[in-house]
Short mmCIF file of C-alpha atoms in Angstrom, two decimals:
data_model
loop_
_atom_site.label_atom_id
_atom_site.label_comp_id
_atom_site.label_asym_id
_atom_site.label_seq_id
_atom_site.Cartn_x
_atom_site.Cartn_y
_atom_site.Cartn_z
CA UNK M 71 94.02 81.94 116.87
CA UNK M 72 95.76 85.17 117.93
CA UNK M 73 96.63 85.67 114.45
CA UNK M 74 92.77 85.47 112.87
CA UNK M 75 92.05 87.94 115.35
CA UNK M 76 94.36 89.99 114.38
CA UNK M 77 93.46 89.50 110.53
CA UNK M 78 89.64 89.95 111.29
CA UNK M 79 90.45 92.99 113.31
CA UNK M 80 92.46 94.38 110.70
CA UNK M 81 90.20 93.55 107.92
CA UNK M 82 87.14 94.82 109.68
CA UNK M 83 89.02 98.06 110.62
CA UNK M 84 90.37 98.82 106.69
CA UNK M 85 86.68 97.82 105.39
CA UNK M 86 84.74 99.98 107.65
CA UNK M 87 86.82 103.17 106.64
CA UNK M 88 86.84 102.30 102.36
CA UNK M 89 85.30 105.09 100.81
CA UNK M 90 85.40 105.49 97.21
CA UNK M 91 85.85 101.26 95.83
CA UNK M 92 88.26 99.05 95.71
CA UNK M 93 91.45 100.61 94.64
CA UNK M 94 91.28 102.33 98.56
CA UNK M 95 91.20 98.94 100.22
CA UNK M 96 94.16 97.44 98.43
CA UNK M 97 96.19 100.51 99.21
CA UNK M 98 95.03 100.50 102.54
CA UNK M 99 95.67 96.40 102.50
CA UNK M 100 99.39 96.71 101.05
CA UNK M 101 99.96 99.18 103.84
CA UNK M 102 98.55 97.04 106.81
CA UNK M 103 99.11 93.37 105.77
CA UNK M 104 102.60 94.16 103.73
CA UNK M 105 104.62 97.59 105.18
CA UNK M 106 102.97 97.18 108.74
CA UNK M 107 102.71 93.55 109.23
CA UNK M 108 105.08 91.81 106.71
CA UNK M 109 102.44 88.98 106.06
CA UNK M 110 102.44 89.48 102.39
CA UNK M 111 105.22 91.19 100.22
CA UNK M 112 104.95 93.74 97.69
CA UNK M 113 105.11 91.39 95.04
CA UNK M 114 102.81 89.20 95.81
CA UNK M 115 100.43 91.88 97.01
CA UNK M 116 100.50 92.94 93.36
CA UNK M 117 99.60 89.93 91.70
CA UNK M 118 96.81 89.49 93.99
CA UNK M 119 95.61 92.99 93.13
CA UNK M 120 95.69 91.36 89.80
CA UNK M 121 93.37 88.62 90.43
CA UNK M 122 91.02 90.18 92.45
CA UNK M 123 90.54 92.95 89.80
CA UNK M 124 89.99 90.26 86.54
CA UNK M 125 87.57 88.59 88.35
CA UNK M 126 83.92 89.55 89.02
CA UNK M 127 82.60 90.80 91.66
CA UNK M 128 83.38 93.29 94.25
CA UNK M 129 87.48 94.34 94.03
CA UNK M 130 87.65 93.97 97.90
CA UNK M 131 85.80 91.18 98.40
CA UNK M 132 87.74 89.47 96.16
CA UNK M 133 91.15 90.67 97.67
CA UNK M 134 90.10 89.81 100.91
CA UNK M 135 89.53 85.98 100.15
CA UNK M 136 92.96 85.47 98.58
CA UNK M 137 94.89 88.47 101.29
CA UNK M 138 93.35 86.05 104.00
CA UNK M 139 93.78 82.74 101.73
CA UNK M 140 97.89 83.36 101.67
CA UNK M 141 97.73 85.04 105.52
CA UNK M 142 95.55 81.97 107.33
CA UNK M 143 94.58 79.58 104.73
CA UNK M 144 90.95 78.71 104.26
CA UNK M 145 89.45 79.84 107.47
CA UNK M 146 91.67 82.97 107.14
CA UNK M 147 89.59 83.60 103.87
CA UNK M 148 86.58 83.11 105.20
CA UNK M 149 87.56 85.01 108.31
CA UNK M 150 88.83 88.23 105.60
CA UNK M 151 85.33 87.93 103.80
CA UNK M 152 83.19 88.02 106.91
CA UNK M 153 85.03 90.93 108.35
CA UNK M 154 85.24 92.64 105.05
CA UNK M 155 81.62 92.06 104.71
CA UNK M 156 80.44 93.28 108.33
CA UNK M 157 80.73 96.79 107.86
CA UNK M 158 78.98 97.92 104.61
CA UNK M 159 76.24 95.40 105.54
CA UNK M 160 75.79 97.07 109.12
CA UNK M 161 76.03 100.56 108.64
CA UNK M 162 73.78 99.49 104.94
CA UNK M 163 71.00 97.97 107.22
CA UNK M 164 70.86 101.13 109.53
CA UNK M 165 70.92 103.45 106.79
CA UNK M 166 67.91 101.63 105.02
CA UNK M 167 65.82 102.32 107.53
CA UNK M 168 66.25 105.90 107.28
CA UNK M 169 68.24 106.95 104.85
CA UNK M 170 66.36 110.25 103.21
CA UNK M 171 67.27 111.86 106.40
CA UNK M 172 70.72 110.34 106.05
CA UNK M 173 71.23 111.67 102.44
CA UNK M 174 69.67 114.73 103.10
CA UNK M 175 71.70 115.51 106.17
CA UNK M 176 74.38 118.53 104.97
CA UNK M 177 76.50 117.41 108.04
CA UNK M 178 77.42 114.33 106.58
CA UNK M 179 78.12 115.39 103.00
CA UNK M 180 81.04 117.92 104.05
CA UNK M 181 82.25 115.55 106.35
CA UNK M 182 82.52 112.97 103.10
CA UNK M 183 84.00 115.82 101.08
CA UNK M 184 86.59 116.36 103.57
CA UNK M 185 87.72 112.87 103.42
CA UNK M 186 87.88 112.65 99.78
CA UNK M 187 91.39 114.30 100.29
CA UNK M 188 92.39 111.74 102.93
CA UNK M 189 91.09 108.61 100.31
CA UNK M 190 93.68 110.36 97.76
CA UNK M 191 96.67 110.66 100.08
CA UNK M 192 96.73 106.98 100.56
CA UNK M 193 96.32 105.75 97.08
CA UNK M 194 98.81 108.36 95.93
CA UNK M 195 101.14 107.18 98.59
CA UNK M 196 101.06 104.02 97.59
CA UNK M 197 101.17 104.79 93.67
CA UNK M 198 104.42 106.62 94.53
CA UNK M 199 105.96 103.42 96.25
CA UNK M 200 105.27 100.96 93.61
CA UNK M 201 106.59 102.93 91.04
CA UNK M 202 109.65 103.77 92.45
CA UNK M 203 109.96 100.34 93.04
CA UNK M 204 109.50 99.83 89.44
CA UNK M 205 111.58 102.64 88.16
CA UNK M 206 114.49 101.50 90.36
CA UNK M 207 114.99 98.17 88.60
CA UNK M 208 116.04 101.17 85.66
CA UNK M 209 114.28 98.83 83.08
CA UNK M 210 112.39 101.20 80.01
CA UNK M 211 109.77 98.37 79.26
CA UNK M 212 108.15 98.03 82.63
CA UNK M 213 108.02 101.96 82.85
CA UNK M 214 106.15 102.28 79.24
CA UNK M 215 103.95 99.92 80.41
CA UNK M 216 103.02 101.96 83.28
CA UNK M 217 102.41 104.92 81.15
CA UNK M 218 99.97 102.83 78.40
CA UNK M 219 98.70 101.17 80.95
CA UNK M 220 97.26 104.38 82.71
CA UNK M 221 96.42 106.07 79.14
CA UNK M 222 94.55 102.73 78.33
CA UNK M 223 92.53 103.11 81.41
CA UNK M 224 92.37 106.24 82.56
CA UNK M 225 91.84 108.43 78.98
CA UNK M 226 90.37 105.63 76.43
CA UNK M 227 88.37 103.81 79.16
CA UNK M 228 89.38 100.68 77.86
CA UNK M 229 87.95 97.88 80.04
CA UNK M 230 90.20 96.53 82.89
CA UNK M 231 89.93 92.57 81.51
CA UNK M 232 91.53 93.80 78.36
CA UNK M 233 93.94 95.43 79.92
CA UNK M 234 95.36 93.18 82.05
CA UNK M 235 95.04 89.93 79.44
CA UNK M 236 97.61 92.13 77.21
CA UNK M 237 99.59 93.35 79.91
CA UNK M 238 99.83 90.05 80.81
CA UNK M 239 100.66 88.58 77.99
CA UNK M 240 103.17 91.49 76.58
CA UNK M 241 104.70 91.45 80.22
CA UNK M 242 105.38 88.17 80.04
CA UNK M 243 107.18 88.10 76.80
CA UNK M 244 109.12 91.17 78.11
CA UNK M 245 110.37 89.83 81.43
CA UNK M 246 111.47 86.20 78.76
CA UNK M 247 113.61 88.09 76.60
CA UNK M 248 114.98 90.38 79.26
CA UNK M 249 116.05 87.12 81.65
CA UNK M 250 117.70 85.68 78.32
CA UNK M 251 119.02 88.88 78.13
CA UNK M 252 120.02 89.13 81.27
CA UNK M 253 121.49 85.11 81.05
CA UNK M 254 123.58 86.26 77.70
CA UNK M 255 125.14 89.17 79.65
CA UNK M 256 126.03 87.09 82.39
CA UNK M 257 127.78 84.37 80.24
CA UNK M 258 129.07 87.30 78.26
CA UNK M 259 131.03 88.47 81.44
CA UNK M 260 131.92 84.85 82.86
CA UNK M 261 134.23 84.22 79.89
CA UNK M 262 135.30 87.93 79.75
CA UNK M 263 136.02 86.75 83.27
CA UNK M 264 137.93 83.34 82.23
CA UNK M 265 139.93 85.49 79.73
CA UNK M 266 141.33 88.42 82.17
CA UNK M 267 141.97 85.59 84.56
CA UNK M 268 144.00 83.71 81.85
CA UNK M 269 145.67 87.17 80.70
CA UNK M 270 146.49 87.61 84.69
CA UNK M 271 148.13 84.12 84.68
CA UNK M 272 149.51 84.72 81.71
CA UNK M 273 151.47 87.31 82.88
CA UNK M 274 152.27 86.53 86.36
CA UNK M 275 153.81 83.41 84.78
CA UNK M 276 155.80 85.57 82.13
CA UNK M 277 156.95 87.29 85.39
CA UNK M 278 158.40 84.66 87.02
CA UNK M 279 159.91 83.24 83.80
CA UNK M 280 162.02 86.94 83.85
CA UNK M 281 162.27 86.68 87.92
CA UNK M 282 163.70 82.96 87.33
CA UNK M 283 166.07 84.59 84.12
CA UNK M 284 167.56 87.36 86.81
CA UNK M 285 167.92 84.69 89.67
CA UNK M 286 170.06 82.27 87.20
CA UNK M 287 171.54 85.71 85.59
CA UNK M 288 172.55 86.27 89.13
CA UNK M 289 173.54 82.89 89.84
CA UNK M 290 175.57 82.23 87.20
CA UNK M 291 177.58 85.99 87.75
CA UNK M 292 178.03 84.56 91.09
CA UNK M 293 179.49 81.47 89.95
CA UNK M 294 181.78 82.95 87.92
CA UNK M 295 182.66 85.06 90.34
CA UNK M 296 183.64 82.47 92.33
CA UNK M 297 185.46 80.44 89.36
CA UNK M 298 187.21 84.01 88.75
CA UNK M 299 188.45 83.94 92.61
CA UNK M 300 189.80 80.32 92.18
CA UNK M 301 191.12 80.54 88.88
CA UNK B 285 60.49 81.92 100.91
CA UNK B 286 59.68 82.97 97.11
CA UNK B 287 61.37 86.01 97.28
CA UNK B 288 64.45 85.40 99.21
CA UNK B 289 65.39 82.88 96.56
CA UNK B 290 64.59 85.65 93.65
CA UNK B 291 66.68 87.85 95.52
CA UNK B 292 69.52 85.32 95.84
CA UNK B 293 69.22 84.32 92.20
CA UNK B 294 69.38 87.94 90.93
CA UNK B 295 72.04 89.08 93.30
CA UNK B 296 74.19 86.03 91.94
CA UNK B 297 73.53 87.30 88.85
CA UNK B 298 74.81 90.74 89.69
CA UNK B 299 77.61 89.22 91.82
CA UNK B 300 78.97 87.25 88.31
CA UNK B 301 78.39 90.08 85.78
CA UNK B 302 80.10 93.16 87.29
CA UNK B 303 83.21 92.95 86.40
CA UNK B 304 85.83 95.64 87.18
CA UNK B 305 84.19 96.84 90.70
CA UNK B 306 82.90 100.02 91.41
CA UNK B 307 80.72 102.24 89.25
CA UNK B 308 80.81 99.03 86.47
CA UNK B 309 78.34 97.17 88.52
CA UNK B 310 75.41 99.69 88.49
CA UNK B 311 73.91 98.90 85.05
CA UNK B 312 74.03 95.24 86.20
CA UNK B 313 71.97 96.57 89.39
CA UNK B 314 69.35 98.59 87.98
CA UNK B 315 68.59 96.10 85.28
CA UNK B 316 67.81 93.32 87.78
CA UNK B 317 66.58 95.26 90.59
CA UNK B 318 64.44 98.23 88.86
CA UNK B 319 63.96 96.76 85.44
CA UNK B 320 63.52 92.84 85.73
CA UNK B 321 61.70 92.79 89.44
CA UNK B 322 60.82 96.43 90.19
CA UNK B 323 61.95 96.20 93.49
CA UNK B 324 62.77 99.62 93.71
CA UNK B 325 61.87 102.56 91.85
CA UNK B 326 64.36 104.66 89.78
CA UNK B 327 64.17 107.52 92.14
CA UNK B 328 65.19 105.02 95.01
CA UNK B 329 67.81 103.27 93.06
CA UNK B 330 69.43 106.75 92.27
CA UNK B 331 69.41 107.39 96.28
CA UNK B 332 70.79 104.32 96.40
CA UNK B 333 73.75 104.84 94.40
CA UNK B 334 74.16 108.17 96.13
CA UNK B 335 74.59 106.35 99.90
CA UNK B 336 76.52 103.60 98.25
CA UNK B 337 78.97 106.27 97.41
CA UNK B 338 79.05 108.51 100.67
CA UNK B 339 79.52 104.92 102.05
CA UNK B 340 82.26 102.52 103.37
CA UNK B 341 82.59 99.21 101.21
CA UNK B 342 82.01 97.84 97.54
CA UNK B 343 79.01 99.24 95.64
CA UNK B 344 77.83 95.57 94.75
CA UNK B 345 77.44 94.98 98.95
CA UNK B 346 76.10 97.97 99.73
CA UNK B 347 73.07 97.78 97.43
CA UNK B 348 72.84 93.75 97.89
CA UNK B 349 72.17 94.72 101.57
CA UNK B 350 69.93 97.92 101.10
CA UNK B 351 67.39 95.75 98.39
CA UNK B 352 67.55 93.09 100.90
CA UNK B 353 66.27 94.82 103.48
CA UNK B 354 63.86 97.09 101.99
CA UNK B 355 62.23 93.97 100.14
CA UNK B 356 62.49 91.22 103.32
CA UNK B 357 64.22 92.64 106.10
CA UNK B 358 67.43 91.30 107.75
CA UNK B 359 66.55 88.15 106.15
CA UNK B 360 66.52 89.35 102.80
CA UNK B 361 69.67 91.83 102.88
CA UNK B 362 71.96 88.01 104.46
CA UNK B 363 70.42 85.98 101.47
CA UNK B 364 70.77 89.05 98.71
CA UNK B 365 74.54 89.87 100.16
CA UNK B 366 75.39 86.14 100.34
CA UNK B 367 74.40 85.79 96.34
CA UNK B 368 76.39 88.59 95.21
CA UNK B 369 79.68 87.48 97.05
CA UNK B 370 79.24 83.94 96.14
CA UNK B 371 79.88 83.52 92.68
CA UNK B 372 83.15 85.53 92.91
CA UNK B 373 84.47 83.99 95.75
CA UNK B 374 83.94 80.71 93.81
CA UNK B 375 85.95 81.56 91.42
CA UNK B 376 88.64 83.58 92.92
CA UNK B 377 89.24 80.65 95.09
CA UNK B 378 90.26 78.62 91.97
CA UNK B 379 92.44 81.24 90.97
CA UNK B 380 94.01 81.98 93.93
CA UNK B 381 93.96 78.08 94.38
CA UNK B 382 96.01 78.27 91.06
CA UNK B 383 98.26 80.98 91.68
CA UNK B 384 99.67 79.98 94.91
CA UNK B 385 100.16 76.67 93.29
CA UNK B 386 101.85 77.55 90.12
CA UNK B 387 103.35 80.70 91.06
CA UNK B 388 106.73 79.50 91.23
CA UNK B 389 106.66 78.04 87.72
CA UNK B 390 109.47 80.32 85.64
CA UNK B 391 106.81 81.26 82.91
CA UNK B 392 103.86 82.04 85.20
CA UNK B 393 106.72 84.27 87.28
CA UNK B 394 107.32 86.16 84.14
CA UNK B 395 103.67 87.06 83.45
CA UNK B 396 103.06 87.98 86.57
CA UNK B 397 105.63 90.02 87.14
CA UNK B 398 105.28 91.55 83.31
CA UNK B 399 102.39 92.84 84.51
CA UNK B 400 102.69 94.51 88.12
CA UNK B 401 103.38 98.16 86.60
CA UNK B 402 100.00 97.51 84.88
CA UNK B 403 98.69 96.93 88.00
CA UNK B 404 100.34 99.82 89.38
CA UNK B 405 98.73 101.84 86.72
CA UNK B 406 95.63 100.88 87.13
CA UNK B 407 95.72 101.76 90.93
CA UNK B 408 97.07 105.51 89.97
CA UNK B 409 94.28 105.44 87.43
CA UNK B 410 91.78 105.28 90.26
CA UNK B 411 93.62 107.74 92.01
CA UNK B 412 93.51 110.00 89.78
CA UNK B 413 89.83 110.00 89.08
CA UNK B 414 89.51 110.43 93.22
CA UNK B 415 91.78 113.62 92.42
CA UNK B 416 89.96 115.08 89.78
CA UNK B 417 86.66 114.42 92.26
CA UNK B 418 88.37 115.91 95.44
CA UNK B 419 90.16 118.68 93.49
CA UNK B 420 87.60 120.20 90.73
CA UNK B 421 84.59 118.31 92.09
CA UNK B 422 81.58 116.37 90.02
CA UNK B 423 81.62 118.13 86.86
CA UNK B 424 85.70 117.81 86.63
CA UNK B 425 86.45 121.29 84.77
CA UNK B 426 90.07 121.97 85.53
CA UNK B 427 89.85 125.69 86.20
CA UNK B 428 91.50 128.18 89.07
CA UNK B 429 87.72 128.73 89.64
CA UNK B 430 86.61 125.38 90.07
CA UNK B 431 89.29 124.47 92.12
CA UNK B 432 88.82 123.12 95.62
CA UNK B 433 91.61 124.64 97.72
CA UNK B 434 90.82 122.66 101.16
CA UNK B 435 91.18 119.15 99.63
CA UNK B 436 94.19 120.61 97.61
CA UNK B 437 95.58 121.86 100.44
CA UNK B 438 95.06 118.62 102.97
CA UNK B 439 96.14 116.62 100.59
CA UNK B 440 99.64 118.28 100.13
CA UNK B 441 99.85 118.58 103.59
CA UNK B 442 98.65 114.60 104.17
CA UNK B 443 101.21 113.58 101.21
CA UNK B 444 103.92 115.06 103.22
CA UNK B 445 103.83 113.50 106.60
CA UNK B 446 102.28 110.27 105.07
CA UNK B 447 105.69 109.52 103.01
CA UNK B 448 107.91 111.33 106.14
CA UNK B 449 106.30 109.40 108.92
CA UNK B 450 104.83 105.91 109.31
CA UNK B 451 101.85 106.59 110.45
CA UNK B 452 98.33 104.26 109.94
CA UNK B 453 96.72 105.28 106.72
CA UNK B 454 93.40 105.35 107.93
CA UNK B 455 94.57 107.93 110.74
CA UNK B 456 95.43 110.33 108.01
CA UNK B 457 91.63 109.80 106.70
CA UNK B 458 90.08 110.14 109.47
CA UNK B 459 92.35 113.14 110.43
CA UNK B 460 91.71 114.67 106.65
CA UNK B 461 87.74 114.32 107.27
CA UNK B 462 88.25 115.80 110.78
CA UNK B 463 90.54 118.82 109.38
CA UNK B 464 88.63 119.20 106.42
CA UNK B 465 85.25 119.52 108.39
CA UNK B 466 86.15 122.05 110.47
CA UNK B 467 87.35 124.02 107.73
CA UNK B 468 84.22 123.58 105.82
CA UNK B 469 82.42 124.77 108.60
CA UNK B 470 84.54 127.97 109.25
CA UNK B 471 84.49 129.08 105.60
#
């Protein structure tokens, strides 16, 4: 119970202050539900992101249903959608009513422009975290794909479905061949492994072949030492 | 009765064809709410589209709930909002439904995780767009001239203690308005 509070508190609180679609509320999500809260990990955050984006309908909507799906099961989905839904559909219904005034009103428009700024320090915080994340693994395909990816989107306007069946797809092929990769290198070093390891024996049994040759050296200057003394 | 069901018809509609969020879902908008059942008149839609943006929450909601109400009250902006979320939450229930099942299959893994710095990209594409809107404003020319120096300003300031300090991202919005505002109102 405590805890769909505290997701329909959350929820409400992130929806109620994204401005400017639904790119803000998954940054803002990823930084409550996954750095803040640890319900959710990077990772899967992502591939939710994924989701919610290929299918129709409203980006936060849809995150909200499967953030609150993997968080509280069904009721914490439909717990994430009501609260997601609350505040656009409030402040909509007041602002109906009146809403030359409300457009009109030059108070509100700087205050909007001021928080343009704010919108883009949290999705460029979060852009920065990802991709070091990303760049870290020291991998060159992911990192390309970044790059197309935001050329494919952001200069040829290329639409998001497209995008994300061929990064999909390409991705997938990439992350095969680099865990076979990956698989070949580790075999690779296992028998390099099994080799040194026989070398090693190897040679620590070639030295006690010479340390048993100077003991019976010794033993046998000793004995005729001896057979010297009694001769 | 008549025309809460139109309205939840035609906002399903809209809910199922506006793919890609945002801005995408306009065209799908007008067409059923100014060109199909002249609920509101081009002049209103484009006000419309104008709140919907100075607004908190999707585009898709926002004008579900303003139609609503203009055409039948509270009534009509529950039954218009309910028809655009529903088709979408049908079926990103089956795909979450699927993911969380078959997410640990090895060849589902790999696609998925082939195609987070997509995902990444997409989200800087976004950002970037906000950038271009907070830095050179609507028309986008990239010139000394044009260039907003308050938003440039907050945000290298914001930037800064937002990747120093933890502190709750929609603090450092509300404190960029509140900074920003003041500014505007010296200058």
């Amino acid at each position: 119970m405590k805890k769909y509070l505290k997701l329909f508190f959350t929820t409400l609180y992130i929806s109620a202050f994204t401005f400017g679609g639904g790119y803000v509320i998954v940054s803002l999500m990823k930084k409550k539900f996954s750095d803040e809260l640890h319900w959710i990990d990077d990772d899967e955050m992502l591939d939710l992101v994924a989701i919610a984006q290929s299918s129709p309908g409203a980006v936060a909507v849809n995150a909200s249903l499967l953030v609150g799906k993997k968080i509280g099961g069904i009721v914490g989905a439909l717990v994430a959608i009501i609260a997601t839904i609350i505040p656009p559909f409030v402040i909509m219904t007041v602002i109906s009513h009146f809403y030359q005034a409300f457009a009109a009103n030059e108070f509100v428009a700087i205050a909007l422009k001021a928080m343009q700024a704010g919108v883009l320090i949290v999705i460029a915080d979060v852009v920065i975290t990802l991709s070091m994340k990303i760049i870290a693994e020291k991998r060159i395909f992911p990192i390309v794909m970044i790059v197309l990816a935001f050329v494919a989107t952001y200069f040829l306007k290329i639409n998001l479905i497209y995008i994300i069946l061929v990064c999909g797809f390409i991705g997938g092929i990439s992350e095969y061949v680099h865990k076979k990769v990956v698989v070949a290198e580790k075999v690779i070093d296992t028998q390099e492994e099994i080799i040194d390891n026989q070398e090693s024996y190897i040679e620590n049994l070639e030295e006690k072949i010479q340390s048993l040759e100077n003991e019976l050296d010794q033993v046998e200057t000793t004995d005729n030492e001896n057979n010297g003394g009694k001769n | 009765m008549s025309v809460l069901l139109e309205l939840f018809f035609s906002f399903i509609q809209v809910g199922l064809f506006s793919i890609g969020g945002g801005l995408a879902a306009m065209p799908i908008i007008q067409g059923q709410v100014v060109d199909l059942h002249g609920w509101l008149t081009l002049t209103e839609f484009t006000d419309l589209v104008t709140i919907a943006e100075m607004t908190p929450g999707p585009i898709a909601i926002n004008a579900a709930t303003f139609v609503g109400t203009q055409i039948a009250g509270l009534p009509g902006a529950i039954v218009a909002t309910l028809g655009c979320i529903l088709p979408s939450c049908i079926i990103v229930a089956i795909l979450g439904y699927l993911y969380f099942k078959f997410k640990n299959i090895k060849a589902i893994q790999g696609v998925l995780k082939g195609l987070r710095p997509a995902v990444v990209a997409l989200i800087a594409s976004a950002g970037l767009t906000i950038m271009s809107l907070a830095f050179f404003g609507e028309n986008g020319t990239v010139s000394l001239g044009n260039t907003n120096f308050v938003s440039v300003g907050i945000f290298a300031v914001g930037i800064v203690i937002i990747r120093k300090f933890k502190i709750d991202p929609i603090l450092i919005m509300i404190g960029s308005g509140v900074v920003g505002t003041i500014i505007y109102l010296l200058l």
